[in-house]
Coordinates of C-alpha atoms and ligand atoms in Angstrom, one line a residue:
Chain A
M1 CA 101.3 107.9 120.2
K2 CA 99.2 105.2 121.8
K3 CA 98.6 101.5 120.0
L4 CA 97.6 98.4 120.5
Y5 CA 100.0 95.5 120.3
L6 CA 99.0 92.0 119.9
R7 CA 100.3 88.3 120.8
I8 CA 98.2 86.2 119.0
E9 CA 99.5 82.8 120.4
R10 CA 98.3 84.0 123.7
C11 CA 94.5 84.5 122.3
S12 CA 92.1 81.8 123.1
G13 CA 89.2 83.6 121.2
C14 CA 87.4 84.1 124.3
K15 CA 86.0 87.1 122.7
R16 CA 85.9 89.0 126.2
C17 CA 87.7 91.7 124.4
E18 CA 84.7 92.1 122.2
L19 CA 82.3 92.2 124.9
A20 CA 84.1 94.8 127.0
C21 CA 84.2 96.8 124.1
M22 CA 80.4 96.9 123.1
D23 CA 79.8 97.6 127.0
E24 CA 82.4 100.7 126.5
H25 CA 80.7 102.0 123.8
R26 CA 76.9 101.7 124.5
D27 CA 76.5 105.4 125.0
I28 CA 77.4 105.4 121.0
D29 CA 75.7 102.8 120.2
A30 CA 72.3 103.1 121.7
D31 CA 70.3 100.3 121.1
K32 CA 72.6 97.7 119.4
P33 CA 76.2 97.6 120.8
R34 CA 79.0 96.8 118.6
T35 CA 82.7 96.1 119.2
R36 CA 85.2 97.9 117.5
I37 CA 88.1 95.0 117.9
F38 CA 87.3 91.7 116.0
V39 CA 88.3 88.5 117.0
E40 CA 88.6 86.7 113.3
S41 CA 90.4 83.2 112.9
I42 CA 92.7 81.9 110.7
N43 CA 92.0 78.0 110.0
E44 CA 89.6 78.1 113.7
R45 CA 92.8 79.7 115.5
P46 CA 91.7 83.1 116.7
V47 CA 93.6 86.1 115.6
P48 CA 92.2 89.8 116.7
V49 CA 92.3 92.4 114.2
V50 CA 92.6 96.1 115.6
C51 CA 92.5 99.5 114.3
R52 CA 96.1 101.1 114.1
H53 CA 95.6 104.7 114.6
C54 CA 97.3 105.5 111.2
K55 CA 99.7 108.0 110.4
D56 CA 98.3 109.5 107.2
A57 CA 94.9 107.6 108.1
L58 CA 93.0 106.7 104.6
C59 CA 89.6 107.0 106.5
V60 CA 90.7 110.4 107.8
S61 CA 90.9 111.4 104.0
A62 CA 88.0 109.4 102.7
C63 CA 85.8 111.3 105.3
M64 CA 83.7 113.7 103.5
A65 CA 82.4 115.1 106.6
G66 CA 85.6 115.6 107.9
C67 CA 84.4 114.6 111.4
M68 CA 87.1 112.0 111.1
Q69 CA 90.1 113.2 112.6
K70 CA 93.7 112.1 114.1
D71 CA 94.0 114.0 117.2
Q72 CA 97.5 115.5 116.6
N73 CA 98.9 114.7 120.3
S74 CA 97.1 111.6 121.3
G75 CA 97.7 109.9 117.7
I76 CA 93.7 108.6 118.3
V77 CA 91.7 108.6 114.9
S78 CA 88.1 109.2 116.2
N79 CA 85.1 110.4 114.2
Q80 CA 83.4 111.3 117.9
G81 CA 83.8 114.6 119.7
Y82 CA 84.8 117.1 116.7
L83 CA 82.4 120.0 115.7
Q84 CA 82.2 118.1 112.7
K85 CA 79.1 115.1 112.6
C86 CA 79.6 111.8 111.4
V87 CA 76.8 111.2 108.9
G88 CA 77.1 108.0 108.3
C89 CA 78.4 107.8 104.4
W90 CA 80.9 104.9 104.8
M91 CA 83.4 106.5 103.2
C92 CA 85.7 105.3 106.0
I93 CA 84.6 101.8 106.0
M94 CA 85.4 101.8 102.3
A95 CA 88.8 103.0 102.9
C96 CA 90.1 101.1 105.8
P97 CA 92.5 98.3 104.8
Y98 CA 91.9 96.5 108.1
G99 CA 88.2 96.3 107.9
V100 CA 87.8 97.5 111.3
I101 CA 85.2 100.3 110.8
S102 CA 81.3 99.2 110.8
P103 CA 78.0 101.1 110.3
S104 CA 75.8 101.2 113.1
D105 CA 72.3 100.0 112.8
N106 CA 70.6 102.0 110.1
G107 CA 67.2 102.6 112.5
A108 CA 68.6 106.0 112.9
M109 CA 68.8 107.1 109.4
V110 CA 65.7 106.1 108.5
D111 CA 63.5 107.7 111.3
N112 CA 65.4 110.8 110.5
A113 CA 66.4 111.7 114.1
S114 CA 70.0 111.5 113.8
F115 CA 72.5 109.9 111.3
A116 CA 73.7 106.6 111.7
Q117 CA 77.5 106.3 112.6
A118 CA 80.7 104.8 111.6
L119 CA 82.0 102.7 114.6
K120 CA 85.2 102.4 115.3
C121 CA 88.1 102.1 118.2
D122 CA 88.8 105.3 119.8
L123 CA 91.1 103.8 122.7
C124 CA 88.6 104.6 125.3
P125 CA 89.3 108.1 126.1
K126 CA 87.5 107.9 129.1
K127 CA 89.6 105.2 130.4
D128 CA 93.6 104.8 131.2
T129 CA 93.6 101.5 130.0
P130 CA 91.2 100.2 127.1
A131 CA 88.6 98.4 128.0
C132 CA 89.7 95.4 125.8
V133 CA 93.2 95.1 127.3
S134 CA 91.7 95.1 130.8
A135 CA 89.3 92.6 129.7
C136 CA 91.7 90.0 128.2
P137 CA 92.7 87.3 130.8
N138 CA 95.5 86.3 128.7
E139 CA 97.6 89.5 128.1
V140 CA 97.1 89.3 124.2
I141 CA 96.6 92.9 123.9
E142 CA 98.7 95.5 125.0
L143 CA 99.0 99.4 124.6
R144 CA 102.2 100.8 123.7
D145 CA 103.7 104.3 123.1
I146 CA 105.2 104.3 119.6
Q147 CA 106.9 107.0 118.2
E148 CA 105.3 107.4 114.7
Chain B
M1 CA 106.6 131.5 99.1
R2 CA 103.4 132.6 97.6
F3 CA 100.8 129.9 97.3
V4 CA 97.7 130.4 95.4
I5 CA 95.2 127.9 95.3
I6 CA 92.2 128.2 92.7
G7 CA 89.0 126.1 94.4
N8 CA 87.8 126.3 98.2
S9 CA 87.0 122.5 98.3
A10 CA 88.0 119.0 98.9
A11 CA 91.4 119.2 96.9
G12 CA 92.5 122.9 97.7
V13 CA 91.7 123.1 101.1
N14 CA 93.4 119.9 102.2
A15 CA 96.4 121.3 100.1
A16 CA 96.3 124.9 101.8
Q17 CA 96.0 122.9 105.3
E18 CA 99.2 120.5 104.3
L19 CA 100.9 123.8 102.9
R20 CA 100.6 125.5 106.4
N21 CA 101.5 122.4 108.1
A22 CA 105.1 122.2 106.5
D23 CA 105.5 126.0 105.8
K24 CA 104.6 128.6 108.9
D25 CA 105.5 131.5 106.9
A26 CA 104.2 131.1 103.3
Q27 CA 101.6 133.0 102.0
I28 CA 98.5 131.1 101.0
T29 CA 95.6 132.4 99.2
I30 CA 92.6 130.2 98.5
V31 CA 90.3 131.8 95.8
S32 CA 86.8 130.4 94.9
S33 CA 83.6 131.3 92.9
E34 CA 81.5 130.2 95.6
K35 CA 80.7 132.7 98.6
D36 CA 80.5 129.7 101.3
M37 CA 83.3 128.6 103.1
A38 CA 84.6 125.4 102.7
Y39 CA 81.8 122.9 102.7
S40 CA 81.2 119.4 101.8
R41 CA 79.7 119.3 98.3
C42 CA 78.8 115.4 99.0
L43 CA 76.3 116.3 101.7
I44 CA 74.3 119.1 100.0
S45 CA 71.2 116.5 99.7
R46 CA 71.1 116.4 103.6
F47 CA 70.8 119.8 103.6
L48 CA 68.1 120.2 101.0
D49 CA 66.4 117.8 103.1
G50 CA 66.6 119.4 106.3
R51 CA 69.1 116.8 108.1
L52 CA 71.7 119.2 108.1
K53 CA 72.1 122.9 108.5
A54 CA 75.0 124.8 106.0
D55 CA 77.6 124.5 109.4
G56 CA 76.9 120.8 109.7
L57 CA 78.4 121.1 106.1
Y58 CA 81.9 122.5 107.0
F59 CA 84.4 119.8 106.4
K60 CA 86.9 122.4 108.4
T61 CA 85.8 124.5 111.2
R62 CA 84.5 127.7 111.1
N63 CA 87.8 129.2 111.8
F64 CA 89.6 127.6 109.5
Y65 CA 91.3 130.3 107.4
H66 CA 92.0 132.1 110.7
N67 CA 93.6 129.3 112.5
Y68 CA 95.7 128.6 109.4
N69 CA 96.5 131.7 108.3
I70 CA 95.3 131.3 104.9
K71 CA 93.6 134.3 103.0
P72 CA 90.4 133.2 101.5
L73 CA 89.1 135.0 98.3
L74 CA 85.3 133.9 98.1
G75 CA 82.7 134.8 96.0
K76 CA 85.7 135.5 93.5
T77 CA 86.1 134.2 90.2
A78 CA 89.8 133.4 88.3
L79 CA 89.5 134.7 84.7
S80 CA 92.7 133.5 83.7
L81 CA 96.3 132.5 84.1
D82 CA 99.0 135.2 83.4
R83 CA 102.0 132.3 83.1
P84 CA 104.8 134.3 81.8
A85 CA 104.0 136.9 84.9
K86 CA 103.2 134.0 87.1
A87 CA 99.9 135.4 88.1
V88 CA 96.0 134.9 88.2
V89 CA 94.0 137.5 86.7
M90 CA 90.4 137.6 88.7
A91 CA 87.2 138.3 87.0
D92 CA 87.3 141.9 89.0
G93 CA 90.6 142.8 87.6
E94 CA 92.9 142.1 90.4
K95 CA 96.2 140.2 89.7
L96 CA 97.5 137.5 92.2
P97 CA 101.0 136.7 91.5
Y98 CA 102.0 133.3 92.8
D99 CA 105.3 131.0 93.1
K100 CA 103.3 128.0 92.9
L101 CA 99.6 127.8 92.1
L102 CA 97.1 124.8 92.3
L103 CA 94.3 124.4 89.6
A104 CA 91.5 122.6 92.3
V105 CA 88.6 123.8 90.3
G106 CA 86.6 120.9 90.3
A107 CA 84.0 119.5 87.8
G108 CA 81.0 121.3 86.7
P109 CA 77.6 120.0 85.7
I110 CA 76.7 119.4 82.2
R111 CA 73.3 119.5 80.4
P112 CA 71.7 117.5 77.5
K113 CA 70.5 119.9 74.9
V114 CA 66.7 119.7 74.6
P115 CA 64.2 122.6 74.3
G116 CA 63.0 124.8 77.4
L117 CA 66.1 125.2 79.5
E118 CA 65.5 128.8 79.6
L119 CA 62.2 128.0 81.9
P120 CA 62.4 128.8 85.6
G121 CA 62.2 126.0 87.9
I122 CA 65.2 124.1 86.4
F123 CA 68.4 123.4 88.7
N124 CA 71.7 122.0 89.0
F125 CA 72.5 120.1 92.0
Y126 CA 75.9 120.9 92.8
S127 CA 76.7 123.5 94.9
L128 CA 75.2 124.7 98.3
E129 CA 74.1 127.5 96.6
D130 CA 71.6 125.7 94.3
A131 CA 70.4 123.6 97.4
R132 CA 69.2 127.0 98.7
R133 CA 67.8 128.5 95.4
I134 CA 65.8 124.4 94.7
M135 CA 64.5 125.2 98.6
K136 CA 63.3 128.7 98.2
Y137 CA 61.5 127.5 95.0
V138 CA 59.9 124.5 96.5
K139 CA 58.5 127.0 99.3
D140 CA 57.7 130.1 96.9
K141 CA 55.9 127.7 94.3
L142 CA 54.5 125.3 96.7
V143 CA 56.0 122.5 94.5
K144 CA 54.5 119.3 95.0
E145 CA 56.0 117.4 91.8
A146 CA 59.6 116.9 90.4
V147 CA 61.5 115.3 88.1
V148 CA 65.3 114.5 88.6
V149 CA 67.2 113.6 85.1
G150 CA 69.7 111.5 85.7
A151 CA 70.1 108.6 88.0
G152 CA 73.5 108.3 88.9
F153 CA 74.8 109.3 92.4
V154 CA 73.8 113.0 92.5
G155 CA 70.4 112.6 90.9
L156 CA 69.3 110.0 93.4
E157 CA 70.8 112.1 96.6
A158 CA 68.6 114.9 95.1
A159 CA 65.5 112.7 94.5
Y160 CA 66.1 110.8 98.1
A161 CA 66.0 114.8 99.8
L162 CA 63.0 116.1 98.0
C163 CA 61.4 112.6 98.6
K164 CA 61.8 113.1 102.2
A165 CA 60.8 117.1 101.9
G166 CA 57.2 115.3 100.7
I167 CA 57.4 115.9 97.0
K168 CA 56.6 113.4 94.7
V169 CA 59.5 112.6 92.7
T170 CA 60.1 111.0 89.3
V171 CA 63.5 109.8 88.3
V172 CA 64.5 109.4 84.7
E173 CA 67.4 107.5 83.6
R174 CA 68.8 107.2 79.9
C175 CA 70.7 103.7 80.9
A176 CA 68.6 100.4 81.8
Q177 CA 69.9 100.9 85.3
I178 CA 70.5 103.4 87.9
L179 CA 73.8 104.0 89.0
P180 CA 75.1 103.1 85.8
A181 CA 78.7 104.1 86.3
Q182 CA 79.1 102.4 89.4
F183 CA 77.1 99.4 90.4
D184 CA 76.0 96.1 88.3
H185 CA 72.5 95.2 87.3
I186 CA 72.0 93.2 90.2
S187 CA 73.0 95.7 93.2
S188 CA 71.4 98.2 91.2
E189 CA 68.0 96.6 91.5
I190 CA 68.6 95.8 95.3
I191 CA 69.1 99.8 95.5
R192 CA 66.2 100.5 93.2
E193 CA 63.9 98.6 95.0
D194 CA 64.9 100.2 98.5
L195 CA 64.0 103.8 96.9
E196 CA 61.4 102.9 95.5
S197 CA 59.7 101.6 98.7
L198 CA 59.6 105.2 99.6
G199 CA 57.7 106.2 96.9
I200 CA 60.1 107.5 94.2
E201 CA 59.2 106.6 91.1
I202 CA 62.2 105.6 88.4
I203 CA 62.1 105.4 84.6
L204 CA 64.8 103.7 83.2
D205 CA 65.7 103.2 79.7
E206 CA 64.2 106.9 78.7
S207 CA 65.6 110.2 77.8
L208 CA 64.4 113.5 78.2
T209 CA 63.1 115.4 75.5
S210 CA 61.8 118.9 76.4
V211 CA 61.1 120.6 79.4
N212 CA 57.6 122.4 79.0
G213 CA 56.0 125.4 80.2
E214 CA 54.2 129.1 79.5
S215 CA 56.4 130.9 82.1
A216 CA 57.8 128.2 84.3
V217 CA 58.3 124.5 84.2
E218 CA 55.1 122.7 84.2
S219 CA 55.9 119.6 82.7
V220 CA 58.6 117.5 80.9
T221 CA 58.7 115.2 77.8
I222 CA 60.3 111.9 77.9
G223 CA 60.8 109.7 74.8
E224 CA 58.2 110.4 71.8
D225 CA 55.2 111.5 73.9
T226 CA 55.2 110.6 77.5
D227 CA 54.7 113.8 79.7
I228 CA 55.3 113.9 83.4
A229 CA 53.6 116.8 85.3
C230 CA 56.3 118.4 87.5
S231 CA 57.3 122.2 88.5
L232 CA 60.8 121.6 89.4
V233 CA 63.3 119.8 87.3
I234 CA 66.5 118.7 88.1
F235 CA 69.4 118.2 86.3
A236 CA 71.9 115.4 87.3
S237 CA 73.4 114.4 84.1
G238 CA 77.1 114.4 84.7
V239 CA 79.7 116.9 85.7
R240 CA 82.7 117.3 83.3
P241 CA 86.0 118.5 84.5
N242 CA 86.7 122.6 84.4
V243 CA 89.6 122.9 82.1
L244 CA 88.8 126.4 80.8
L245 CA 91.4 128.3 82.9
A246 CA 93.9 125.3 82.0
S247 CA 93.2 125.2 78.6
E248 CA 93.1 129.0 77.6
A249 CA 96.6 128.9 79.4
K250 CA 97.6 126.2 77.2
L251 CA 98.0 123.4 79.4
N252 CA 97.8 119.9 78.3
I253 CA 94.1 118.8 78.5
S254 CA 92.7 115.6 77.4
K255 CA 89.3 114.2 79.8
G256 CA 90.5 116.6 82.2
I257 CA 93.7 118.5 83.2
V258 CA 96.7 116.2 82.4
V259 CA 99.0 116.0 85.2
D260 CA 102.5 113.8 86.0
E261 CA 102.9 111.4 89.0
F262 CA 103.8 114.6 90.8
L263 CA 100.3 116.1 89.7
N264 CA 102.3 118.8 87.9
T265 CA 100.8 120.3 84.7
G266 CA 104.0 120.8 82.6
D267 CA 104.2 124.1 83.8
A268 CA 107.0 123.6 86.6
D269 CA 104.8 125.9 88.8
I270 CA 100.8 125.2 88.1
F271 CA 99.9 121.7 89.8
A272 CA 96.3 120.4 89.7
A273 CA 94.5 118.4 91.8
G274 CA 90.7 117.1 92.1
D275 CA 87.8 116.7 90.3
C276 CA 89.5 118.7 87.3
I277 CA 92.2 116.2 86.5
E278 CA 92.5 113.2 84.7
I279 CA 93.9 110.0 86.5
E280 CA 95.1 106.8 85.4
D281 CA 93.0 104.3 86.9
A282 CA 95.2 101.9 89.1
V283 CA 93.0 98.8 88.2
T284 CA 91.8 99.3 84.7
G285 CA 95.0 101.1 83.6
K286 CA 92.5 103.8 81.6
R287 CA 92.6 107.4 81.9
Q288 CA 89.4 109.0 83.2
P289 CA 88.5 111.9 85.3
S290 CA 89.3 111.7 89.1
A291 CA 86.1 112.2 90.2
T292 CA 85.8 111.1 93.9
W293 CA 86.3 112.9 96.9
F294 CA 88.6 110.8 98.5
N295 CA 90.8 111.0 95.1
A296 CA 90.4 115.0 95.5
V297 CA 91.6 114.9 99.2
L298 CA 94.4 112.5 98.9
Q299 CA 95.7 114.6 95.6
G300 CA 95.3 118.1 97.3
K301 CA 97.8 116.5 100.3
F302 CA 100.0 115.1 97.4
A303 CA 99.9 118.2 95.6
A304 CA 100.7 120.2 98.5
L305 CA 103.8 118.3 99.2
N306 CA 104.7 118.6 95.6
M307 CA 104.5 122.8 95.4
R308 CA 106.8 122.5 98.2
G309 CA 109.6 120.8 96.2
E310 CA 109.3 117.6 98.1
A311 CA 108.8 115.1 95.1
K312 CA 106.1 112.9 96.5
R313 CA 104.5 110.2 93.7
Y314 CA 101.0 110.0 93.7
S315 CA 99.5 106.7 92.4
G316 CA 97.0 104.1 92.9
A317 CA 94.0 106.2 92.2
I318 CA 90.8 104.4 91.5
G319 CA 88.1 105.9 89.8
I320 CA 85.1 103.9 90.8
Q321 CA 85.2 104.0 94.3
N322 CA 81.9 104.7 96.0
S323 CA 79.7 103.9 99.2
V324 CA 76.1 104.7 99.2
Q325 CA 73.4 104.7 101.6
F326 CA 70.1 106.4 100.3
H327 CA 67.7 104.9 102.5
R328 CA 68.1 101.7 104.3
L329 CA 70.5 99.9 102.0
A330 CA 74.3 100.4 102.6
A331 CA 76.4 99.8 99.2
I332 CA 80.1 100.1 98.2
S333 CA 81.6 99.6 94.7
F334 CA 85.2 99.6 94.3
G335 CA 87.4 99.4 91.1
M336 CA 86.1 96.9 88.2
S337 CA 82.7 96.5 89.7
Q338 CA 80.6 96.1 86.5
I339 CA 82.6 93.1 85.2
M340 CA 79.7 89.6 84.9
D341 CA 80.2 86.4 84.7
E342 CA 80.3 86.4 81.2
D343 CA 83.1 88.3 80.8
L344 CA 85.9 85.7 79.8
D345 CA 89.0 87.3 80.9
Y346 CA 87.8 87.6 84.4
E347 CA 86.3 85.1 86.9
V348 CA 83.4 86.4 89.0
I349 CA 82.8 85.2 92.5
S350 CA 79.2 86.2 94.3
H351 CA 77.1 85.6 96.6
Y352 CA 73.2 86.7 96.3
N353 CA 70.7 86.5 99.2
K354 CA 67.7 87.9 97.8
E355 CA 65.7 87.8 101.0
Q356 CA 68.3 89.6 102.9
K357 CA 69.0 91.8 100.3
I358 CA 72.6 91.0 100.6
Y359 CA 74.8 90.9 97.4
K360 CA 78.7 90.6 97.1
K361 CA 80.4 90.0 94.2
L362 CA 84.5 90.1 93.8
V363 CA 86.1 90.3 90.3
L364 CA 89.2 88.6 89.7
K365 CA 91.9 88.3 87.2
D366 CA 95.4 86.6 87.2
N367 CA 94.9 85.8 91.2
L368 CA 94.5 89.5 91.8
L369 CA 91.0 91.4 93.0
R370 CA 90.1 94.0 90.4
G371 CA 86.6 95.0 91.7
M372 CA 83.9 94.3 94.2
I373 CA 80.5 95.2 95.1
F374 CA 78.9 94.8 98.4
T375 CA 75.2 95.5 98.9
G376 CA 73.2 95.0 102.1
D377 CA 76.4 94.3 104.2
I378 CA 79.5 96.5 104.0
L379 CA 81.4 95.2 106.7
K380 CA 85.4 94.6 105.9
A381 CA 84.7 96.2 102.4
G382 CA 87.6 98.5 103.0
F383 CA 90.0 95.4 103.3
Y384 CA 88.9 93.7 100.0
A385 CA 89.6 97.4 98.5
A386 CA 93.1 97.3 99.8
L387 CA 93.2 94.1 98.3
I388 CA 92.5 95.4 95.0
R389 CA 94.4 98.9 95.3
E390 CA 97.5 97.1 96.6
K391 CA 97.2 94.5 93.9
I392 CA 97.7 91.7 96.6
D393 CA 98.1 88.0 95.4
V394 CA 94.9 86.4 97.0
G395 CA 95.4 83.0 94.7
A396 CA 95.8 80.8 97.8
Y397 CA 92.5 82.2 99.1
K398 CA 90.3 81.9 96.4
H399 CA 88.0 79.5 98.0
K400 CA 87.5 81.3 101.0
L401 CA 87.2 84.7 99.7
L402 CA 83.6 85.4 100.7
E403 CA 83.6 83.2 103.5
P404 CA 82.5 84.9 106.7
D405 CA 85.6 83.9 108.5
F406 CA 87.9 85.8 105.7
S407 CA 89.7 88.7 106.9
Y408 CA 92.4 91.1 107.1
A409 CA 94.2 88.1 109.7
Y410 CA 95.1 86.1 107.1
F411 CA 97.1 89.2 105.8
R412 CA 98.2 90.2 109.0
K413 CA 102.1 90.5 108.1
E414 CA 101.0 93.2 105.3
N415 CA 101.0 96.5 107.1
F416 CA 99.8 98.8 104.2
G417 CA 102.6 101.2 104.7
Q418 CA 101.5 101.3 108.6
V419 CA 103.5 100.4 112.1
G420 CA 102.9 96.7 112.7
S421 CA 100.3 95.8 115.4
Y422 CA 101.5 92.3 115.7
A423 CA 104.3 90.3 117.5
V424 CA 106.2 87.6 116.2
T425 CA 104.4 84.5 116.3
P426 CA 106.1 81.6 117.9
S427 CA 106.3 78.5 116.0
C428 CA 104.3 76.2 118.4
W429 CA 101.2 78.8 117.0
Q430 CA 101.6 77.2 113.5
S431 CA 101.2 73.5 115.2
P432 CA 98.6 71.2 114.0
S433 CA 98.1 70.5 117.5
W434 CA 98.0 74.0 119.0
F435 CA 95.0 73.6 120.8
A436 CA 96.2 71.3 122.8
E437 CA 99.3 72.4 124.0
R438 CA 98.2 76.0 123.9
S439 CA 98.7 76.9 127.3
L440 CA 102.3 75.9 127.0
C441 CA 102.2 78.3 123.6
M442 CA 100.5 80.9 125.2
G443 CA 103.3 81.0 128.1
I444 CA 100.4 80.1 130.7
K445 CA 101.3 77.8 133.5
Ligands
LIG1 C1 75.5 116.2 95.1 C2 76.7 115.6 95.4 C3 77.2 114.5 95.9 C4 78.4 113.7 95.8 N1 78.4 112.6 96.7 C5 79.8 112.5 96.8 C6 80.2 110.8 97.6 O1 79.0 110.2 97.8 N2 81.3 110.7 97.1 C7 82.3 110.8 96.7 O2 83.4 110.4 96.5 N3 81.9 112.4 95.8 C8 80.6 112.9 95.8 N4 80.3 113.9 94.9 C9 81.9 114.4 94.2 C10 82.6 115.3 95.2 O3 82.1 116.1 95.7 C11 83.6 115.7 94.4 O4 84.4 114.4 94.0 C12 84.5 116.6 95.3 O5 83.9 117.8 95.5 C13 85.7 117.2 94.1 O6 86.5 118.1 94.9 P1 87.3 119.1 94.4 O7 88.1 120.1 95.2 O8 88.2 118.7 93.2 O9 86.2 120.1 93.7 P2 84.7 120.7 93.5 O10 84.0 120.3 94.9 O11 84.5 120.9 92.5 O12 85.3 122.5 94.1 C14 85.7 123.1 92.9 C15 85.6 124.4 93.5 O13 86.4 125.4 92.7 C16 85.5 126.7 92.3 N5 86.1 126.9 91.0 C17 86.0 126.6 89.7 N6 86.4 127.4 88.9 C18 86.9 128.6 89.3 C19 87.2 129.6 89.0 N7 87.7 130.1 87.5 N8 87.7 130.8 89.9 C20 87.5 130.8 91.2 N9 86.8 129.4 91.8 C21 86.4 128.5 90.8 C22 84.6 126.1 91.9 O14 83.3 127.0 92.2 C23 84.3 125.2 93.4 O15 84.0 125.6 94.5 C24 79.1 114.5 95.2 C25 79.1 115.9 94.5 C26 77.9 115.8 94.3 C27 77.6 117.4 93.5

């Protein structure tokens, strides 16, 4: 199962990972790009926080639409690409202990055209290497294959 | 092994799936009074206002029963349990023998006893079929005005959906605020404004006295003598765990079906999960009905493991865990959310920006977070909820808890049972002059 692994002492807080993440997901985010990796800080030292694509993920159990699923082969936890569609109920946001799921802009929900979406890391399925990993100039983020 | 599951919803379906994942050969049967394949009850308001079609409500896929080799008996009601014979007796007389049985029968709507309940035009809002009936009635009778009784979750979802369908909606609530079980006064006012901005009228502190009409609903009376004209009434005045099957079978009942930490009812072969059971709330320590989708799913999964004899302890149930977004405003409440400043044993840290409609409140006791409400900005809500659920000491961070830079980063050594995602940090990172030495520390030449 693929997971991101972090060496925080190498992080300079440049946030290029966040920008690359926003750019990579432009098609889902439409007008308001959002990052799925978060460069947080502890006493002004940067610490990226990422999705762990958990085993027995709480976001999956909390999802009342059934769209949040863990792919049995890749291990990727995502609410996109399934028959069930995200309706923006935010149960996953309430369930995620790492705080790495965020709501898309509310506009979509209000004008009735579609639902606002819960946005989270999908490990960039269209790429061999996730955008954040490629964008990091300091090799903070590594993609590892781990036995769960 | 023959597994029989009564209830084709969050708890029952997830239990069935888990059973099949673990046991390729077992016979698994799911029984439900409802005809529809497994759908999410939580989404019926989005069906009522037309934003979702029925198949958009299925939380598993259409082929679920086939793919998982589960026998669905839908549209069939279980009448009683024959415990000595280990069989479920169905309303049509059929007997379903089981080795292990799961009661995942949920909770059903209750109504206040007022005159006029027999009139056409009165509905519950519990099932997809209810939503279909309401839609048909609205269409047939050209309903223009509706009254929703109860401003809990379900009532407000119904009100929002009817309003979206162009109907003038009045909500009547006997408590002094909307969402009286989940939110505090300030947050409920913010959410109320959001709903009222759509034209929904909300009447607080008033009870329904009667439903009136000749041959169908024409009005309701609230309080002493206030009449509200309407041709549709939706009762959303609460639910109660469905305990009849269990109580008639002499299983232990209190506010819901009583189960131990293995979700067992006391009969070694009968388990129960979801809205029909009573839980011990991990934050308050009080016993209360389970009542949420999230709890039901987790309980279903744990019950399945225990039905297979794996002795997996289920713990950490939280009674209050809600996320809402009716209109523009998102809000989440978790744990002891309703504690206010004046509750002496607790400490409340809050932040309220009236203009931006952002309100955040944390409730603490003995350096542990006990409850939270986030309104208008729900980012990282799950992180705070995890601190509550896992009872993590936050004493060292009290001054920082609601600062924008407070995050999981501070607790990165806490993995919440998952594989870690951080390498061990070298000591140079802790040094006060880290920034000056960072290239050395980073190992960059
Ligand atoms: C409008 C609405 C909105 C909601 N929104 C939310 C939300 O946003 N978040 C949240 O956490 N929760 C929400 N809930 C609550 C949530 O739907 C429940 O917590 C969840 O469905 C519980 O699942 P369950 O499997 O325990 O039982 P249920 O979903 O109640 O299903 C029980 C099933 O058992 C069947 N059954 C009962 N007795 C028998 C019998 N004797 N024979 C055969 N079949 C039987 C019933 O017909 C039913 O199909 C909402 C509920 C409603 C009605």
